[in-house]
Coordinates of C-alpha atoms in Angstrom, one line a residue:
M16 CA -19.8 16.0 2.1
I17 CA -16.7 15.6 4.2
K18 CA -16.6 17.0 7.8
I19 CA -13.4 17.6 9.7
V20 CA -12.8 15.3 12.7
A21 CA -12.1 17.4 15.7
N22 CA -11.3 14.6 18.2
Q23 CA -7.5 14.3 18.8
R24 CA -7.7 10.7 19.9
A25 CA -9.4 9.8 16.7
C26 CA -6.9 11.8 14.6
S27 CA -3.9 10.3 16.4
R28 CA -5.3 6.8 16.0
A29 CA -6.0 7.4 12.3
F30 CA -2.5 8.8 11.6
R31 CA -0.9 5.8 13.4
Q32 CA -3.0 3.4 11.3
W33 CA -2.0 5.1 8.1
A34 CA 1.7 5.2 9.0
G35 CA 1.7 1.7 10.2
T36 CA 0.0 0.5 7.0
L37 CA 2.7 2.2 5.0
T38 CA 5.6 0.7 6.9
A39 CA 4.1 -2.8 7.1
N40 CA 3.5 -2.9 3.3
S41 CA 6.8 -1.2 2.2
L42 CA 10.4 -2.3 2.1
A43 CA 12.5 -1.0 5.0
K44 CA 15.9 0.5 3.9
D45 CA 18.7 2.3 5.8
Y46 CA 17.4 5.6 4.3
G47 CA 13.7 5.0 5.0
W48 CA 11.2 2.8 3.2
V49 CA 10.3 2.0 -0.5
I50 CA 6.8 1.4 -1.7
E51 CA 7.5 -1.7 -3.8
G52 CA 5.9 -1.5 -7.3
T53 CA 6.2 2.3 -7.4
G54 CA 9.8 3.3 -6.4
V55 CA 8.3 5.9 -4.1
V56 CA 10.6 6.6 -1.1
F57 CA 9.3 7.9 2.3
T58 CA 11.1 8.7 5.6
N59 CA 10.3 9.8 9.1
Y60 CA 12.1 13.1 8.2
G61 CA 14.3 12.7 11.3
H62 CA 11.4 12.5 13.7
G63 CA 11.9 9.3 15.7
E64 CA 14.5 6.5 15.5
G65 CA 15.3 4.7 12.3
G66 CA 12.5 2.4 11.4
D67 CA 10.0 4.3 13.5
I68 CA 7.4 6.9 12.6
T69 CA 6.1 9.2 15.3
T70 CA 4.3 12.3 14.0
Q71 CA 5.7 13.1 10.5
V72 CA 6.2 11.3 7.2
M73 CA 8.1 12.8 4.2
L74 CA 6.8 11.3 0.9
G75 CA 9.0 11.4 -2.1
A76 CA 12.3 11.9 -0.1
D77 CA 15.2 12.9 -2.3
P78 CA 18.5 11.9 -0.6
E79 CA 20.5 13.8 -3.2
Y80 CA 18.9 17.1 -2.1
G81 CA 18.1 16.4 1.5
D82 CA 14.6 17.7 0.7
G83 CA 11.3 15.9 0.1
V84 CA 8.2 16.4 -2.0
V85 CA 5.4 16.5 0.5
K86 CA 5.2 16.2 4.3
I87 CA 2.3 14.5 6.0
V88 CA 2.0 15.3 9.7
Q89 CA -0.3 14.1 12.5
P90 CA -3.4 16.3 12.5
K91 CA -4.0 18.6 15.5
A92 CA -7.7 18.4 16.1
S93 CA -7.9 21.5 18.3
R94 CA -6.7 23.7 15.5
H95 CA -9.4 22.4 13.1
D96 CA -8.4 23.7 9.6
K97 CA -6.2 26.5 11.0
G98 CA -3.3 24.3 12.0
P99 CA -1.0 21.8 10.1
T100 CA -1.6 21.1 6.4
T101 CA -2.9 17.6 7.3
V102 CA -6.4 17.0 8.7
L103 CA -8.7 14.0 9.1
G104 CA -12.1 14.1 7.5
C105 CA -15.2 11.8 7.6
D106 CA -17.6 11.5 4.7
D107 CA -21.3 10.7 4.6
L108 CA -20.6 6.9 4.5
G109 CA -18.5 7.2 7.7
R110 CA -15.2 6.6 5.9
L111 CA -12.1 8.3 7.4
L112 CA -10.0 10.2 4.9
L113 CA -6.6 11.6 5.5
L114 CA -6.5 15.0 3.8
R115 CA -3.6 17.3 2.9
E116 CA -3.9 21.0 1.9
G117 CA -2.7 21.7 -1.6
R118 CA 0.2 23.8 -0.5
L119 CA 3.8 22.8 -1.0
Q120 CA 6.5 25.0 0.5
K121 CA 9.4 26.3 -1.5
N122 CA 12.4 24.1 -1.3
N123 CA 15.3 22.9 -3.5
L124 CA 12.8 21.0 -5.7
S125 CA 10.4 23.9 -6.7
R126 CA 8.9 27.2 -5.9
L127 CA 6.0 27.6 -3.5
I128 CA 2.9 26.0 -4.8
K129 CA -0.6 26.9 -3.5
D130 CA -3.3 28.4 -5.7
D131 CA -2.3 26.4 -8.7
F132 CA -1.8 23.0 -7.0
A133 CA -4.9 21.4 -8.6
K134 CA -3.8 22.5 -12.1
L135 CA -0.2 21.3 -11.6
S136 CA -0.9 18.1 -9.8
G137 CA -4.0 16.9 -11.7
L138 CA -5.8 16.2 -8.5
A139 CA -9.4 17.2 -7.6
E140 CA -10.1 19.2 -4.5
V141 CA -12.6 17.9 -2.0
P142 CA -14.8 20.3 0.0
L143 CA -14.1 20.2 3.7
I144 CA -16.8 21.3 6.2
V145 CA -15.6 22.9 9.4
K146 CA -18.2 24.1 12.0
G147 CA -20.9 24.0 9.3
E148 CA -18.9 26.1 6.8
R149 CA -16.7 25.1 3.9
S150 CA -13.1 25.6 4.7
A151 CA -11.3 28.4 2.8
R152 CA -8.3 26.2 2.4
H153 CA -8.1 23.6 -0.4
F154 CA -7.8 20.0 0.6
Y155 CA -7.0 16.8 -1.3
V156 CA -7.3 13.1 -0.4
V157 CA -4.1 11.3 0.5
A158 CA -5.8 8.0 1.4
D159 CA -9.1 6.5 2.3
L160 CA -8.3 4.9 5.6
S161 CA -11.3 2.6 5.3
A162 CA -9.8 0.9 2.3
K163 CA -7.7 -2.3 2.2
P164 CA -4.0 -1.9 3.2
G165 CA -2.8 -2.3 -0.3
D166 CA -5.2 0.3 -1.6
I167 CA -4.1 2.8 1.2
V168 CA -0.5 2.4 0.2
A169 CA -1.3 2.7 -3.6
Q170 CA -3.4 5.8 -3.0
T171 CA -0.6 7.4 -0.9
A172 CA 2.0 6.6 -3.6
A173 CA -0.3 8.1 -6.2
F174 CA -0.7 11.3 -4.1
A175 CA 3.1 11.6 -3.7
N176 CA 3.6 11.2 -7.4
A177 CA 1.0 13.9 -8.2
C178 CA 2.9 16.2 -5.9
V179 CA 6.1 15.4 -7.7
R180 CA 4.5 16.3 -11.0
A181 CA 3.3 19.6 -9.4
R182 CA 6.8 20.5 -8.3
S183 CA 8.3 19.5 -11.7
R184 CA 5.8 21.6 -13.6
A185 CA 6.0 24.6 -11.3
G186 CA 9.8 24.9 -11.6
G187 CA 11.9 27.0 -9.4
G188 CA 14.1 25.6 -6.6
E189 CA 17.7 24.8 -7.3
P190 CA 19.1 23.2 -10.6
R191 CA 19.6 19.5 -10.3
P192 CA 23.2 18.3 -10.1
V193 CA 24.4 16.5 -13.2
E194 CA 24.6 12.7 -12.7
D195 CA 28.1 11.4 -12.8
E196 CA 28.0 8.5 -15.2
T197 CA 31.5 7.5 -14.4
T198 CA 30.3 6.0 -11.1
V199 CA 27.6 3.9 -12.6
T200 CA 27.8 0.1 -13.2
Y201 CA 26.1 -1.4 -16.2
G202 CA 25.0 -5.0 -16.9
M203 CA 26.5 -6.0 -20.2
D204 CA 26.4 -9.8 -20.2
E205 CA 25.2 -12.6 -18.1
K206 CA 28.2 -13.7 -16.1
W207 CA 29.4 -12.7 -12.7
R208 CA 32.6 -10.9 -13.7
V209 CA 34.0 -7.5 -13.9
T210 CA 34.9 -6.2 -17.4
K211 CA 35.9 -2.8 -18.8
S212 CA 33.9 -0.9 -21.3
T213 CA 35.5 2.2 -22.9
R214 CA 33.5 4.9 -24.6
L215 CA 33.5 8.7 -24.8
G216 CA 34.2 10.1 -21.4
G217 CA 36.3 7.3 -20.0
T218 CA 36.5 3.6 -19.0
F219 CA 33.7 2.2 -17.0
E220 CA 33.7 -0.8 -14.7
V221 CA 30.9 -3.2 -15.6
K222 CA 29.4 -5.8 -13.3
A223 CA 27.2 -8.1 -15.3
L224 CA 24.6 -9.6 -13.0
Q225 CA 21.5 -10.3 -15.1
G226 CA 22.3 -14.0 -15.4
H227 CA 22.6 -14.5 -11.7
I228 CA 19.4 -12.5 -11.0
F229 CA 17.5 -14.5 -13.6
A230 CA 18.9 -17.8 -12.1
E231 CA 17.7 -16.8 -8.6
L232 CA 14.3 -15.8 -9.8
K233 CA 14.1 -19.1 -11.7
K234 CA 14.5 -21.0 -8.4
V235 CA 11.5 -19.2 -7.0
V236 CA 9.2 -19.0 -10.1
G237 CA 10.2 -22.2 -11.8
K238 CA 9.7 -23.2 -15.4
E239 CA 7.1 -20.5 -16.0
L240 CA 9.9 -18.0 -16.0
R241 CA 11.1 -17.7 -19.6
K242 CA 13.4 -15.7 -21.9
P243 CA 11.6 -15.7 -25.3
K244 CA 13.7 -14.8 -28.3
R245 CA 12.6 -13.7 -31.8
N246 CA 13.9 -11.6 -34.6
G247 CA 17.3 -11.3 -33.0
F248 CA 15.9 -9.9 -29.7
C249 CA 15.6 -11.5 -26.3
V250 CA 13.7 -10.3 -23.2
D251 CA 15.2 -10.5 -19.7
A252 CA 12.2 -12.3 -18.2
L253 CA 8.6 -13.2 -19.0
I254 CA 6.1 -14.9 -16.8
E255 CA 3.1 -15.7 -19.0
P256 CA 0.7 -16.9 -16.3
A257 CA 1.3 -13.7 -14.4
N258 CA 1.2 -11.7 -17.7
L259 CA 4.4 -9.9 -16.5
L260 CA 7.3 -8.7 -18.6
I261 CA 10.4 -7.9 -16.6
E262 CA 13.5 -5.9 -17.6
I263 CA 16.4 -6.4 -15.2
K264 CA 18.8 -3.6 -14.6
T265 CA 22.0 -3.5 -12.5
S266 CA 22.0 0.3 -12.1
T267 CA 19.5 3.0 -11.3
S268 CA 21.3 5.6 -13.4
A269 CA 19.1 7.6 -15.8
H270 CA 20.8 5.9 -18.7
A271 CA 19.9 2.4 -17.5
L272 CA 16.3 3.4 -16.7
Y273 CA 15.8 5.1 -20.1
E274 CA 17.1 1.9 -21.7
G275 CA 14.8 -0.3 -19.7
V276 CA 11.7 1.8 -20.4
G277 CA 12.4 1.6 -24.1
Q278 CA 13.0 -2.1 -24.0
L279 CA 9.7 -2.7 -22.1
Q280 CA 7.8 -0.6 -24.6
L281 CA 9.3 -2.3 -27.7
Y282 CA 9.7 -5.9 -26.7
P283 CA 6.0 -6.9 -27.1
S284 CA 6.1 -6.0 -30.8
L285 CA 9.7 -7.1 -31.4
I286 CA 9.2 -10.5 -29.7
G287 CA 5.5 -11.0 -30.6
I288 CA 3.9 -11.0 -27.2
A289 CA 0.2 -10.7 -27.9
S290 CA -1.2 -10.5 -24.3
A291 CA -0.3 -6.8 -23.6
P292 CA 1.7 -7.8 -20.5
T293 CA 2.1 -5.6 -17.4
T294 CA 5.6 -4.2 -17.6
A295 CA 8.1 -4.0 -14.7
L296 CA 11.6 -2.9 -14.0
L297 CA 13.6 -4.9 -11.5
I298 CA 16.4 -2.7 -10.2
P299 CA 18.9 -2.6 -7.4
D300 CA 17.6 -1.3 -4.0
D301 CA 19.1 2.2 -4.4
P302 CA 16.5 5.0 -3.9
L303 CA 15.0 6.4 -7.1
K304 CA 14.7 10.2 -7.5
P305 CA 11.0 11.2 -6.9
I306 CA 10.7 12.6 -10.4
M307 CA 11.9 9.3 -11.9
A308 CA 9.4 7.3 -9.8
A309 CA 6.6 9.6 -10.9
A310 CA 7.6 9.3 -14.5
L311 CA 7.7 5.5 -14.4
E312 CA 4.2 5.5 -12.8
E313 CA 2.9 7.8 -15.6
A314 CA 4.4 5.4 -18.2
G315 CA 2.5 2.5 -16.6
I316 CA 5.7 0.7 -15.5
Q317 CA 5.9 -1.0 -12.1
V318 CA 9.2 -0.8 -10.2
F319 CA 10.6 -3.6 -8.0
T320 CA 13.9 -4.0 -6.3
Y321 CA 16.4 -6.7 -5.5
G322 CA 19.2 -6.8 -2.9
I323 CA 22.7 -8.1 -3.6
E324 CA 25.5 -9.1 -1.4
E325 CA 28.9 -10.6 -2.4
T326 CA 29.8 -13.8 -0.5
A327 CA 33.0 -15.6 -1.3
G328 CA 33.3 -13.8 -4.6
K329 CA 29.8 -14.7 -5.7
P330 CA 26.6 -12.6 -5.6
R331 CA 23.7 -13.5 -3.3
I332 CA 20.4 -12.1 -4.7
T333 CA 17.3 -11.4 -2.6
F334 CA 13.8 -10.3 -3.8
A335 CA 11.1 -8.5 -1.9
D336 CA 8.0 -10.4 -0.9
K337 CA 5.7 -8.1 -2.9
F338 CA 7.7 -8.8 -6.1
I339 CA 7.5 -12.6 -5.6
G340 CA 3.8 -12.2 -4.9
R341 CA 3.3 -10.4 -8.1
C342 CA 5.3 -13.1 -10.0
M343 CA 3.0 -15.7 -8.6
V344 CA -0.3 -14.0 -9.6
R345 CA -2.3 -16.0 -12.1
V346 CA -4.1 -13.7 -14.6
G347 CA -7.2 -14.9 -16.5

């Protein structure tokens, strides 16, 4: 049984804990934050200064549309379950749970979603008790605030992606603009140079960075970072002790991500990797569209980012701490 928490101080403290856990365990960007390993973007939705969360968080922000997937707000205890869509609950074990009503307002991403939220999202409703009665509204767990910080972040990302799937399946909204492939850079070889690649539709500038990215990662990981080859194929990076297969991309275009997913799925068989490795995309730190982040999660692919700056004509590559930590994990 989950009872609503009607104390504002407790609600405010819990919301601050949740928001602080998210920002402390995510990668800060000029457009908000990225939950490393998932590609999920969240912002303060214009409430508060950059890098600061006050009372609102937009999960699954889509910069292309200026819209987001689902908004989480600080609960208003005095309104019980009659106020904002976010409330705080407490279960029989004393665990505090951040809950969100299964209602997504119509926006550019989809139609209004309410009665069919569970079916579209795949999430299970939890019964909320208010003044001794079950709430007539339908609530779902965003995160268990009694869990470890990493689990709170993972649960929040999973909730965001479930809402993405709900919007995608519901349809409606505005048609997505067609991606302009002429502005996309592709990594075609392993040298820092600009080449030209002509194909149907025009000539494309190509910045080949994989070799530099691999070299920088090698400095961190050491000799355990390998590029096994077999049958005429070669992976971008494999760390056997971490059981991690990495595909490096120099673009977040749909084309590049489709290619990366296919490579990650096929390489274990093509190269002969028997350990069923965890698969990961290593991509530039541009924000992913929410629907792409959700699709990659569903495919079981982790998403990490790297930063790149040009200094004296040469690239300087930086990696997020969470990615380095994952590379250093020893499995088995």
